[in-house]
Amino acid sequence: MKRDFLICLLLILGAAGLLSGCGKDSGEQTGIKNYSEESQESRTEEEGAVREENGKESRDENAIRVTPTSEITELETGLSIVRYEGEYGFDTFLEQGGAASDGDVAAYITSLLAQEIHMEGAPFGCSTLSVENQDGGYLFGRNFDWNACNGLIVSARPEKGYFSVSTVNMDFIRAGGIDTSRLPDSMQAFVSLYAPLDGMNEKGLAVSVNMIQDSVSINQDTAKPDLTTTTAVRLLLDKAANVEEALELLRQYDFHSSMGMMVHLALADAEGRSVAVEYVDNEMIVTETPVVTNFYLADGEKQGIGTAQSHTRYEILTQTLGERGAMTETEVRDALDSVSKDNFGEFESTEWSIVMNQETKELLYYHREKYETAYIISVE
């Protein structure tokens, strides 16, 4: 990237930095910081995310509506929220060919921020379901299962592209030689835009990354530009209005799974279409399905390969959908609770659960299986 762009960016953001680290100790600090002088001058709201009444009688009494600001604000230990407005170089990233590895993504971000960045991770489990909403439209539910970490909810408002809300596991990002939680909020937010694991945009397109336990990974190798798992999620949230547009975008790139993991993508749109996108022998296969966990769904020799527990979670959610048909937000929450990690006696936890309302464009977050409290964030 041109040096003058870097200098301009640093002047705007106030200091060099990067993303907040996520430790496996759930008591670690999440990296709440004060604004830089530039940020303070531009602020028109009180410090931190604004908490309001939930505004919907059918939701839990304890639901809290949160309006993010450009300051990283801790909602509770291990879960924070931030807003990023403006340009973050993603179109330029795509124009220069994207990236074929997490290292290449990190190198691109490093070139913008003059701060060494690394991306790495470990296997994780997930469950998703798509269902008609009894109150109108459709709902998409998502569990992220992993070790205790610091999740960051990111409200993105790009100059070119759809607004979105996504979630990042900050444990997957490192800054060379620096405690990332000490870096400016604006830098942490910037880097997190390149590492989403799930989210929904203003058109109601929902995206989730789900791991598959398999010895192979995805490395397509043609003349197309390249995407990693997390940059593919960013592409879809920024550019796709529905599942069909998302699939067309994915076909234009060579996909390379982040962190060397085999993954598939769960996609659902506001019209009710829901699919799993899988890569078998580096060929993209699309399967229509309302439920995705952590095993292959596509027809063929790979079908069913994955963890035994993921089959159990799939069966529970499929049975729930069959019995209920249309569901409410709270029923989707309860369905996610029924397949959360505390049901299986493992050391991992369901770090976050999300009910995405594709009609109202709102996301309801539940943290670490505390399903009595929801944080409501609007995409728009």
mmCIF file with all atom_site columns, N, CA, C and O in Angstrom, residues 16-56:
data_model
loop_
_atom_site.group_PDB
_atom_site.id
_atom_site.type_symbol
_atom_site.label_atom_id
_atom_site.label_alt_id
_atom_site.label_comp_id
_atom_site.label_asym_id
_atom_site.label_entity_id
_atom_site.label_seq_id
_atom_site.pdbx_PDB_ins_code
_atom_site.Cartn_x
_atom_site.Cartn_y
_atom_site.Cartn_z
_atom_site.occupancy
_atom_site.B_iso_or_equiv
_atom_site.pdbx_formal_charge
_atom_site.auth_seq_id
_atom_site.auth_comp_id
_atom_site.auth_asym_id
_atom_site.auth_atom_id
_atom_site.pdbx_PDB_model_num
ATOM 1   N N  . ALA A 1 16 ? -0.432  3.961   15.932 1.00 0.00 ? 16 ALA A N  1
ATOM 2   C CA . ALA A 1 16 ? -0.280  2.643   15.319 1.00 0.00 ? 16 ALA A CA 1
ATOM 3   C C  . ALA A 1 16 ? -0.784  1.587   16.282 1.00 0.00 ? 16 ALA A C  1
ATOM 4   O O  . ALA A 1 16 ? -0.664  1.710   17.472 1.00 0.00 ? 16 ALA A O  1
ATOM 5   N N  . GLY A 1 17 ? -1.340  0.512   15.733 1.00 0.00 ? 17 GLY A N  1
ATOM 6   C CA . GLY A 1 17 ? -1.855  -0.535  16.600 1.00 0.00 ? 17 GLY A CA 1
ATOM 7   C C  . GLY A 1 17 ? -2.472  -1.653  15.861 1.00 0.00 ? 17 GLY A C  1
ATOM 8   O O  . GLY A 1 17 ? -2.242  -1.813  14.707 1.00 0.00 ? 17 GLY A O  1
ATOM 9   N N  . LEU A 1 18 ? -3.367  -2.372  16.579 1.00 0.00 ? 18 LEU A N  1
ATOM 10  C CA . LEU A 1 18 ? -3.994  -3.528  15.981 1.00 0.00 ? 18 LEU A CA 1
ATOM 11  C C  . LEU A 1 18 ? -5.101  -4.028  16.832 1.00 0.00 ? 18 LEU A C  1
ATOM 12  O O  . LEU A 1 18 ? -5.811  -3.252  17.405 1.00 0.00 ? 18 LEU A O  1
ATOM 13  N N  . LEU A 1 19 ? -5.318  -5.255  16.904 1.00 0.00 ? 19 LEU A N  1
ATOM 14  C CA . LEU A 1 19 ? -6.488  -5.885  17.454 1.00 0.00 ? 19 LEU A CA 1
ATOM 15  C C  . LEU A 1 19 ? -6.357  -6.300  18.894 1.00 0.00 ? 19 LEU A C  1
ATOM 16  O O  . LEU A 1 19 ? -5.295  -6.493  19.388 1.00 0.00 ? 19 LEU A O  1
ATOM 17  N N  . SER A 1 20 ? -7.438  -6.455  19.594 1.00 0.00 ? 20 SER A N  1
ATOM 18  C CA . SER A 1 20 ? -7.352  -6.862  20.987 1.00 0.00 ? 20 SER A CA 1
ATOM 19  C C  . SER A 1 20 ? -7.154  -8.348  21.090 1.00 0.00 ? 20 SER A C  1
ATOM 20  O O  . SER A 1 20 ? -7.785  -9.100  20.387 1.00 0.00 ? 20 SER A O  1
ATOM 21  N N  . GLY A 1 21 ? -6.242  -8.807  21.972 1.00 0.00 ? 21 GLY A N  1
ATOM 22  C CA . GLY A 1 21 ? -5.982  -10.230 22.119 1.00 0.00 ? 21 GLY A CA 1
ATOM 23  C C  . GLY A 1 21 ? -7.065  -10.898 22.906 1.00 0.00 ? 21 GLY A C  1
ATOM 24  O O  . GLY A 1 21 ? -7.737  -10.297 23.709 1.00 0.00 ? 21 GLY A O  1
ATOM 25  N N  . CYS A 1 22 ? -7.235  -12.203 22.657 1.00 0.00 ? 22 CYS A N  1
ATOM 26  C CA . CYS A 1 22 ? -8.242  -12.965 23.377 1.00 0.00 ? 22 CYS A CA 1
ATOM 27  C C  . CYS A 1 22 ? -7.573  -14.102 24.086 1.00 0.00 ? 22 CYS A C  1
ATOM 28  O O  . CYS A 1 22 ? -7.018  -14.973 23.449 1.00 0.00 ? 22 CYS A O  1
ATOM 29  N N  . GLY A 1 23 ? -7.573  -14.099 25.403 1.00 0.00 ? 23 GLY A N  1
ATOM 30  C CA . GLY A 1 23 ? -6.934  -15.154 26.165 1.00 0.00 ? 23 GLY A CA 1
ATOM 31  C C  . GLY A 1 23 ? -7.884  -16.254 26.508 1.00 0.00 ? 23 GLY A C  1
ATOM 32  O O  . GLY A 1 23 ? -9.088  -16.072 26.538 1.00 0.00 ? 23 GLY A O  1
ATOM 33  N N  . LYS A 1 24 ? -7.366  -17.427 26.813 1.00 0.00 ? 24 LYS A N  1
ATOM 34  C CA . LYS A 1 24 ? -8.205  -18.537 27.205 1.00 0.00 ? 24 LYS A CA 1
ATOM 35  C C  . LYS A 1 24 ? -8.662  -18.412 28.648 1.00 0.00 ? 24 LYS A C  1
ATOM 36  O O  . LYS A 1 24 ? -9.549  -19.112 29.081 1.00 0.00 ? 24 LYS A O  1
ATOM 37  N N  . ASP A 1 25 ? -8.043  -17.504 29.398 1.00 0.00 ? 25 ASP A N  1
ATOM 38  C CA . ASP A 1 25 ? -8.511  -17.207 30.745 1.00 0.00 ? 25 ASP A CA 1
ATOM 39  C C  . ASP A 1 25 ? -9.666  -16.230 30.632 1.00 0.00 ? 25 ASP A C  1
ATOM 40  O O  . ASP A 1 25 ? -9.495  -15.103 30.189 1.00 0.00 ? 25 ASP A O  1
ATOM 41  N N  . SER A 1 26 ? -10.867 -16.663 31.029 1.00 0.00 ? 26 SER A N  1
ATOM 42  C CA . SER A 1 26 ? -12.046 -15.829 30.842 1.00 0.00 ? 26 SER A CA 1
ATOM 43  C C  . SER A 1 26 ? -11.986 -14.561 31.651 1.00 0.00 ? 26 SER A C  1
ATOM 44  O O  . SER A 1 26 ? -12.751 -13.636 31.423 1.00 0.00 ? 26 SER A O  1
ATOM 45  N N  . GLY A 1 27 ? -11.060 -14.460 32.600 1.00 0.00 ? 27 GLY A N  1
ATOM 46  C CA . GLY A 1 27 ? -10.956 -13.253 33.399 1.00 0.00 ? 27 GLY A CA 1
ATOM 47  C C  . GLY A 1 27 ? -10.017 -12.227 32.819 1.00 0.00 ? 27 GLY A C  1
ATOM 48  O O  . GLY A 1 27 ? -9.802  -11.179 33.403 1.00 0.00 ? 27 GLY A O  1
ATOM 49  N N  . GLU A 1 28 ? -9.388  -12.507 31.661 1.00 0.00 ? 28 GLU A N  1
ATOM 50  C CA . GLU A 1 28 ? -8.459  -11.564 31.058 1.00 0.00 ? 28 GLU A CA 1
ATOM 51  C C  . GLU A 1 28 ? -9.154  -10.271 30.675 1.00 0.00 ? 28 GLU A C  1
ATOM 52  O O  . GLU A 1 28 ? -10.328 -10.252 30.345 1.00 0.00 ? 28 GLU A O  1
ATOM 53  N N  . GLN A 1 29 ? -8.393  -9.191  30.670 1.00 0.00 ? 29 GLN A N  1
ATOM 54  C CA . GLN A 1 29 ? -8.933  -7.897  30.280 1.00 0.00 ? 29 GLN A CA 1
ATOM 55  C C  . GLN A 1 29 ? -9.285  -7.898  28.802 1.00 0.00 ? 29 GLN A C  1
ATOM 56  O O  . GLN A 1 29 ? -8.566  -8.447  27.985 1.00 0.00 ? 29 GLN A O  1
ATOM 57  N N  . THR A 1 30 ? -10.391 -7.302  28.438 1.00 0.00 ? 30 THR A N  1
ATOM 58  C CA . THR A 1 30 ? -10.835 -7.306  27.050 1.00 0.00 ? 30 THR A CA 1
ATOM 59  C C  . THR A 1 30 ? -10.277 -6.158  26.239 1.00 0.00 ? 30 THR A C  1
ATOM 60  O O  . THR A 1 30 ? -10.524 -6.080  25.047 1.00 0.00 ? 30 THR A O  1
ATOM 61  N N  . GLY A 1 31 ? -9.551  -5.252  26.834 1.00 0.00 ? 31 GLY A N  1
ATOM 62  C CA . GLY A 1 31 ? -8.930  -4.199  26.056 1.00 0.00 ? 31 GLY A CA 1
ATOM 63  C C  . GLY A 1 31 ? -9.818  -2.982  25.873 1.00 0.00 ? 31 GLY A C  1
ATOM 64  O O  . GLY A 1 31 ? -9.915  -2.455  24.786 1.00 0.00 ? 31 GLY A O  1
ATOM 65  N N  . ILE A 1 32 ? -10.481 -2.528  26.940 1.00 0.00 ? 32 ILE A N  1
ATOM 66  C CA . ILE A 1 32 ? -11.253 -1.294  26.864 1.00 0.00 ? 32 ILE A CA 1
ATOM 67  C C  . ILE A 1 32 ? -10.289 -0.136  27.008 1.00 0.00 ? 32 ILE A C  1
ATOM 68  O O  . ILE A 1 32 ? -9.516  -0.084  27.940 1.00 0.00 ? 32 ILE A O  1
ATOM 69  N N  . LYS A 1 33 ? -10.359 0.826   26.077 1.00 0.00 ? 33 LYS A N  1
ATOM 70  C CA . LYS A 1 33 ? -9.398  1.911   26.085 1.00 0.00 ? 33 LYS A CA 1
ATOM 71  C C  . LYS A 1 33 ? -10.093 3.241   25.940 1.00 0.00 ? 33 LYS A C  1
ATOM 72  O O  . LYS A 1 33 ? -11.234 3.321   25.523 1.00 0.00 ? 33 LYS A O  1
ATOM 73  N N  . ASN A 1 34 ? -9.364  4.309   26.273 1.00 0.00 ? 34 ASN A N  1
ATOM 74  C CA . ASN A 1 34 ? -9.888  5.651   26.085 1.00 0.00 ? 34 ASN A CA 1
ATOM 75  C C  . ASN A 1 34 ? -9.701  6.074   24.640 1.00 0.00 ? 34 ASN A C  1
ATOM 76  O O  . ASN A 1 34 ? -8.792  5.610   23.945 1.00 0.00 ? 34 ASN A O  1
ATOM 77  N N  . TYR A 1 35 ? -10.533 6.998   24.202 1.00 0.00 ? 35 TYR A N  1
ATOM 78  C CA . TYR A 1 35 ? -10.395 7.532   22.861 1.00 0.00 ? 35 TYR A CA 1
ATOM 79  C C  . TYR A 1 35 ? -9.097  8.314   22.692 1.00 0.00 ? 35 TYR A C  1
ATOM 80  O O  . TYR A 1 35 ? -8.612  8.933   23.622 1.00 0.00 ? 35 TYR A O  1
ATOM 81  N N  . SER A 1 36 ? -8.578  8.322   21.476 1.00 0.00 ? 36 SER A N  1
ATOM 82  C CA . SER A 1 36 ? -7.516  9.262   21.142 1.00 0.00 ? 36 SER A CA 1
ATOM 83  C C  . SER A 1 36 ? -8.135  10.655  21.057 1.00 0.00 ? 36 SER A C  1
ATOM 84  O O  . SER A 1 36 ? -9.348  10.814  21.027 1.00 0.00 ? 36 SER A O  1
ATOM 85  N N  . GLU A 1 37 ? -7.300  11.706  21.008 1.00 0.00 ? 37 GLU A N  1
ATOM 86  C CA . GLU A 1 37 ? -7.827  13.067  20.933 1.00 0.00 ? 37 GLU A CA 1
ATOM 87  C C  . GLU A 1 37 ? -8.692  13.235  19.698 1.00 0.00 ? 37 GLU A C  1
ATOM 88  O O  . GLU A 1 37 ? -9.733  13.880  19.730 1.00 0.00 ? 37 GLU A O  1
ATOM 89  N N  . GLU A 1 38 ? -8.244  12.643  18.567 1.00 0.00 ? 38 GLU A N  1
ATOM 90  C CA . GLU A 1 38 ? -9.017  12.780  17.337 1.00 0.00 ? 38 GLU A CA 1
ATOM 91  C C  . GLU A 1 38 ? -10.387 12.161  17.493 1.00 0.00 ? 38 GLU A C  1
ATOM 92  O O  . GLU A 1 38 ? -11.399 12.709  17.031 1.00 0.00 ? 38 GLU A O  1
ATOM 93  N N  . SER A 1 39 ? -10.421 10.986  18.122 1.00 0.00 ? 39 SER A N  1
ATOM 94  C CA . SER A 1 39 ? -11.704 10.307  18.299 1.00 0.00 ? 39 SER A CA 1
ATOM 95  C C  . SER A 1 39 ? -12.606 11.103  19.216 1.00 0.00 ? 39 SER A C  1
ATOM 96  O O  . SER A 1 39 ? -13.809 11.222  18.987 1.00 0.00 ? 39 SER A O  1
ATOM 97  N N  . GLN A 1 40 ? -12.023 11.672  20.279 1.00 0.00 ? 40 GLN A N  1
ATOM 98  C CA . GLN A 1 40 ? -12.829 12.427  21.228 1.00 0.00 ? 40 GLN A CA 1
ATOM 99  C C  . GLN A 1 40 ? -13.465 13.646  20.565 1.00 0.00 ? 40 GLN A C  1
ATOM 100 O O  . GLN A 1 40 ? -14.602 14.003  20.838 1.00 0.00 ? 40 GLN A O  1
ATOM 101 N N  . GLU A 1 41 ? -12.718 14.300  19.683 1.00 0.00 ? 41 GLU A N  1
ATOM 102 C CA . GLU A 1 41 ? -13.242 15.484  19.034 1.00 0.00 ? 41 GLU A CA 1
ATOM 103 C C  . GLU A 1 41 ? -14.410 15.153  18.124 1.00 0.00 ? 41 GLU A C  1
ATOM 104 O O  . GLU A 1 41 ? -15.310 15.962  17.919 1.00 0.00 ? 41 GLU A O  1
ATOM 105 N N  . SER A 1 42 ? -14.402 13.940  17.547 1.00 0.00 ? 42 SER A N  1
ATOM 106 C CA . SER A 1 42 ? -15.431 13.588  16.583 1.00 0.00 ? 42 SER A CA 1
ATOM 107 C C  . SER A 1 42 ? -16.661 12.970  17.218 1.00 0.00 ? 42 SER A C  1
ATOM 108 O O  . SER A 1 42 ? -17.672 12.771  16.572 1.00 0.00 ? 42 SER A O  1
ATOM 109 N N  . ARG A 1 43 ? -16.601 12.687  18.522 1.00 0.00 ? 43 ARG A N  1
ATOM 110 C CA . ARG A 1 43 ? -17.704 11.998  19.155 1.00 0.00 ? 43 ARG A CA 1
ATOM 111 C C  . ARG A 1 43 ? -18.873 12.936  19.432 1.00 0.00 ? 43 ARG A C  1
ATOM 112 O O  . ARG A 1 43 ? -18.692 14.058  19.862 1.00 0.00 ? 43 ARG A O  1
ATOM 113 N N  . THR A 1 44 ? -20.071 12.424  19.192 1.00 0.00 ? 44 THR A N  1
ATOM 114 C CA . THR A 1 44 ? -21.272 13.194  19.481 1.00 0.00 ? 44 THR A CA 1
ATOM 115 C C  . THR A 1 44 ? -22.142 12.503  20.524 1.00 0.00 ? 44 THR A C  1
ATOM 116 O O  . THR A 1 44 ? -23.176 13.035  20.919 1.00 0.00 ? 44 THR A O  1
ATOM 117 N N  . GLU A 1 45 ? -21.736 11.286  20.947 1.00 0.00 ? 45 GLU A N  1
ATOM 118 C CA . GLU A 1 45 ? -22.500 10.551  21.941 1.00 0.00 ? 45 GLU A CA 1
ATOM 119 C C  . GLU A 1 45 ? -21.663 10.412  23.198 1.00 0.00 ? 45 GLU A C  1
ATOM 120 O O  . GLU A 1 45 ? -20.461 10.636  23.212 1.00 0.00 ? 45 GLU A O  1
ATOM 121 N N  . GLU A 1 46 ? -22.306 10.013  24.308 1.00 0.00 ? 46 GLU A N  1
ATOM 122 C CA . GLU A 1 46 ? -21.576 9.779   25.533 1.00 0.00 ? 46 GLU A CA 1
ATOM 123 C C  . GLU A 1 46 ? -20.633 8.597   25.328 1.00 0.00 ? 46 GLU A C  1
ATOM 124 O O  . GLU A 1 46 ? -20.807 7.800   24.425 1.00 0.00 ? 46 GLU A O  1
ATOM 125 N N  . GLU A 1 47 ? -19.622 8.514   26.212 1.00 0.00 ? 47 GLU A N  1
ATOM 126 C CA . GLU A 1 47 ? -18.620 7.472   26.049 1.00 0.00 ? 47 GLU A CA 1
ATOM 127 C C  . GLU A 1 47 ? -19.246 6.096   26.180 1.00 0.00 ? 47 GLU A C  1
ATOM 128 O O  . GLU A 1 47 ? -20.122 5.851   26.978 1.00 0.00 ? 47 GLU A O  1
ATOM 129 N N  . GLY A 1 48 ? -18.738 5.187   25.366 1.00 0.00 ? 48 GLY A N  1
ATOM 130 C CA . GLY A 1 48 ? -19.151 3.796   25.449 1.00 0.00 ? 48 GLY A CA 1
ATOM 131 C C  . GLY A 1 48 ? -20.443 3.531   24.715 1.00 0.00 ? 48 GLY A C  1
ATOM 132 O O  . GLY A 1 48 ? -21.125 4.428   24.232 1.00 0.00 ? 48 GLY A O  1
ATOM 133 N N  . ALA A 1 49 ? -20.757 2.242   24.596 1.00 0.00 ? 49 ALA A N  1
ATOM 134 C CA . ALA A 1 49 ? -21.995 1.848   23.952 1.00 0.00 ? 49 ALA A CA 1
ATOM 135 C C  . ALA A 1 49 ? -23.178 2.295   24.796 1.00 0.00 ? 49 ALA A C  1
ATOM 136 O O  . ALA A 1 49 ? -23.157 2.236   26.015 1.00 0.00 ? 49 ALA A O  1
ATOM 137 N N  . VAL A 1 50 ? -24.216 2.748   24.132 1.00 0.00 ? 50 VAL A N  1
ATOM 138 C CA . VAL A 1 50 ? -25.413 3.236   24.812 1.00 0.00 ? 50 VAL A CA 1
ATOM 139 C C  . VAL A 1 50 ? -26.371 2.078   25.035 1.00 0.00 ? 50 VAL A C  1
ATOM 140 O O  . VAL A 1 50 ? -26.738 1.368   24.105 1.00 0.00 ? 50 VAL A O  1
ATOM 141 N N  . ARG A 1 51 ? -26.800 1.870   26.268 1.00 0.00 ? 51 ARG A N  1
ATOM 142 C CA . ARG A 1 51 ? -27.739 0.804   26.598 1.00 0.00 ? 51 ARG A CA 1
ATOM 143 C C  . ARG A 1 51 ? -29.139 1.395   26.717 1.00 0.00 ? 51 ARG A C  1
ATOM 144 O O  . ARG A 1 51 ? -29.336 2.404   27.372 1.00 0.00 ? 51 ARG A O  1
ATOM 145 N N  . GLU A 1 52 ? -30.112 0.732   26.090 1.00 0.00 ? 52 GLU A N  1
ATOM 146 C CA . GLU A 1 52 ? -31.473 1.229   26.071 1.00 0.00 ? 52 GLU A CA 1
ATOM 147 C C  . GLU A 1 52 ? -32.447 0.101   26.423 1.00 0.00 ? 52 GLU A C  1
ATOM 148 O O  . GLU A 1 52 ? -32.061 -1.051  26.551 1.00 0.00 ? 52 GLU A O  1
ATOM 149 N N  . GLU A 1 53 ? -33.729 0.448   26.512 1.00 0.00 ? 53 GLU A N  1
ATOM 150 C CA . GLU A 1 53 ? -34.753 -0.571  26.697 1.00 0.00 ? 53 GLU A CA 1
ATOM 151 C C  . GLU A 1 53 ? -34.814 -1.440  25.446 1.00 0.00 ? 53 GLU A C  1
ATOM 152 O O  . GLU A 1 53 ? -34.488 -1.003  24.346 1.00 0.00 ? 53 GLU A O  1
ATOM 153 N N  . ASN A 1 54 ? -35.285 -2.692  25.609 1.00 0.00 ? 54 ASN A N  1
ATOM 154 C CA . ASN A 1 54 ? -35.236 -3.605  24.466 1.00 0.00 ? 54 ASN A CA 1
ATOM 155 C C  . ASN A 1 54 ? -36.274 -3.269  23.401 1.00 0.00 ? 54 ASN A C  1
ATOM 156 O O  . ASN A 1 54 ? -36.117 -3.632  22.250 1.00 0.00 ? 54 ASN A O  1
ATOM 157 N N  . GLY A 1 55 ? -37.355 -2.591  23.757 1.00 0.00 ? 55 GLY A N  1
ATOM 158 C CA . GLY A 1 55 ? -38.275 -2.078  22.750 1.00 0.00 ? 55 GLY A CA 1
ATOM 159 C C  . GLY A 1 55 ? -39.144 -3.111  22.080 1.00 0.00 ? 55 GLY A C  1
ATOM 160 O O  . GLY A 1 55 ? -39.767 -2.845  21.059 1.00 0.00 ? 55 GLY A O  1
ATOM 161 N N  . LYS A 1 56 ? -39.240 -4.335  22.611 1.00 0.00 ? 56 LYS A N  1
ATOM 162 C CA . LYS A 1 56 ? -40.077 -5.358  22.001 1.00 0.00 ? 56 LYS A CA 1
ATOM 163 C C  . LYS A 1 56 ? -40.635 -6.244  23.097 1.00 0.00 ? 56 LYS A C  1
ATOM 164 O O  . LYS A 1 56 ? -39.896 -6.919  23.799 1.00 0.00 ? 56 LYS A O  1
#
